Amino acid sequence: MSYYQYMDISSKPNLHSVSQIPLLLEIPGKGQIKCQIFRHLSPITISAIIKRLPLSGLMHRFKTSMIYFESGLNIGAEKQKDIFKKGDLTFMVANGAICIIQENIHGIPMNVLGRLDNLDLLNSISVGDALILKKVL
């Protein structure tokens, strides 16, 4: 069974789920993107991220396939995958970065976190813009 079956965020969040956690990715002055992380995909990584929220950093780009910001977290490999689809939210162990996949990629092992709801806003951001991952209030 694919982990994508667990990551359908097109419907309303399940408020009774302990695994599904709604978050917001904020780009100050430009908007917010709804996202969901799923504790069962990388429980140690997700717990560390939740404890440190909000996480923020400057946006970097890796080719056209992903954008990321360094979180300052030092977490090891956990249930890593190396095939990702557009809209996936991941954690890169090598540099402690929160990554947003912008086109289907393979070959880069990362901890799976969840999915973003809509990537349209990401077309308007530039390298060096601030990104803030925070809890939904």
PDB file of C-alpha atoms in Angstrom, residues 33-94:
ATOM      1  CA  ILE A  33      -0.523  27.441   2.207  1.00  0.00           C
ATOM      2  CA  LYS A  34      -2.426  24.769   4.133  1.00  0.00           C
ATOM      3  CA  CYS A  35      -0.548  21.549   4.706  1.00  0.00           C
ATOM      4  CA  GLN A  36      -0.941  18.334   6.622  1.00  0.00           C
ATOM      5  CA  ILE A  37       1.721  16.240   8.284  1.00  0.00           C
ATOM      6  CA  PHE A  38       1.130  12.644   9.287  1.00  0.00           C
ATOM      7  CA  ARG A  39       2.748  11.370  12.463  1.00  0.00           C
ATOM      8  CA  HIS A  40       2.801   7.719  11.355  1.00  0.00           C
ATOM      9  CA  LEU A  41       5.034   8.509   8.353  1.00  0.00           C
ATOM     10  CA  SER A  42       8.010   9.694  10.484  1.00  0.00           C
ATOM     11  CA  PRO A  43       6.976   9.801  14.161  1.00  0.00           C
ATOM     12  CA  ILE A  44      10.306  10.908  15.664  1.00  0.00           C
ATOM     13  CA  THR A  45      10.817  13.598  13.026  1.00  0.00           C
ATOM     14  CA  ILE A  46       7.231  14.875  13.321  1.00  0.00           C
ATOM     15  CA  SER A  47       7.453  15.029  17.136  1.00  0.00           C
ATOM     16  CA  ALA A  48      10.671  17.068  16.962  1.00  0.00           C
ATOM     17  CA  ILE A  49       9.139  19.457  14.423  1.00  0.00           C
ATOM     18  CA  ILE A  50       5.929  19.939  16.450  1.00  0.00           C
ATOM     19  CA  LYS A  51       7.929  20.747  19.598  1.00  0.00           C
ATOM     20  CA  ARG A  52       9.918  23.451  17.741  1.00  0.00           C
ATOM     21  CA  LEU A  53       7.075  25.148  15.831  1.00  0.00           C
ATOM     22  CA  PRO A  54       7.072  27.737  14.457  1.00  0.00           C
ATOM     23  CA  LEU A  55      10.062  26.931  12.242  1.00  0.00           C
ATOM     24  CA  SER A  56      11.341  29.591   9.896  1.00  0.00           C
ATOM     25  CA  GLY A  57      14.146  30.184   7.476  1.00  0.00           C
ATOM     26  CA  LEU A  58      15.119  31.664   4.158  1.00  0.00           C
ATOM     27  CA  MET A  59      13.976  29.896   1.026  1.00  0.00           C
ATOM     28  CA  HIS A  60      16.560  28.067  -1.097  1.00  0.00           C
ATOM     29  CA  ARG A  61      15.973  26.299  -4.399  1.00  0.00           C
ATOM     30  CA  PHE A  62      17.344  22.973  -5.632  1.00  0.00           C
ATOM     31  CA  LYS A  63      17.104  23.124  -9.433  1.00  0.00           C
ATOM     32  CA  THR A  64      13.408  23.283 -10.328  1.00  0.00           C
ATOM     33  CA  SER A  65      12.452  20.206  -8.336  1.00  0.00           C
ATOM     34  CA  MET A  66      12.202  21.557  -4.787  1.00  0.00           C
ATOM     35  CA  ILE A  67      12.465  24.495  -2.471  1.00  0.00           C
ATOM     36  CA  TYR A  68      13.604  24.240   1.127  1.00  0.00           C
ATOM     37  CA  PHE A  69      14.547  26.106   4.264  1.00  0.00           C
ATOM     38  CA  GLU A  70      16.976  25.013   6.943  1.00  0.00           C
ATOM     39  CA  SER A  71      15.227  24.198  10.204  1.00  0.00           C
ATOM     40  CA  GLY A  72      18.163  23.835  12.572  1.00  0.00           C
ATOM     41  CA  LEU A  73      16.915  20.388  13.576  1.00  0.00           C
ATOM     42  CA  ASN A  74      19.374  17.500  13.795  1.00  0.00           C
ATOM     43  CA  ILE A  75      17.335  14.326  13.225  1.00  0.00           C
ATOM     44  CA  GLY A  76      18.441  11.012  11.752  1.00  0.00           C
ATOM     45  CA  ALA A  77      16.986   8.976   8.911  1.00  0.00           C
ATOM     46  CA  GLU A  78      13.523   7.586   9.620  1.00  0.00           C
ATOM     47  CA  LYS A  79      11.332   5.561   7.251  1.00  0.00           C
ATOM     48  CA  GLN A  80      13.019   7.302   4.320  1.00  0.00           C
ATOM     49  CA  LYS A  81      11.680   7.236   0.789  1.00  0.00           C
ATOM     50  CA  ASP A  82      13.474   8.349  -2.365  1.00  0.00           C
ATOM     51  CA  ILE A  83      10.516   8.825  -4.724  1.00  0.00           C
ATOM     52  CA  PHE A  84       8.369  11.919  -4.231  1.00  0.00           C
ATOM     53  CA  LYS A  85       5.469  13.628  -5.977  1.00  0.00           C
ATOM     54  CA  LYS A  86       4.739  17.292  -6.509  1.00  0.00           C
ATOM     55  CA  GLY A  87       3.306  18.750  -3.295  1.00  0.00           C
ATOM     56  CA  ASP A  88       5.087  16.433  -0.863  1.00  0.00           C
ATOM     57  CA  LEU A  89       6.549  17.882   2.334  1.00  0.00           C
ATOM     58  CA  THR A  90       9.774  16.174   3.451  1.00  0.00           C
ATOM     59  CA  PHE A  91      12.723  16.482   5.816  1.00  0.00           C
ATOM     60  CA  MET A  92      16.262  16.244   4.425  1.00  0.00           C
ATOM     61  CA  VAL A  93      18.506  14.680   7.061  1.00  0.00           C
ATOM     62  CA  ALA A  94      21.757  15.858   5.442  1.00  0.00           C
TER      63      ALA A  94
END
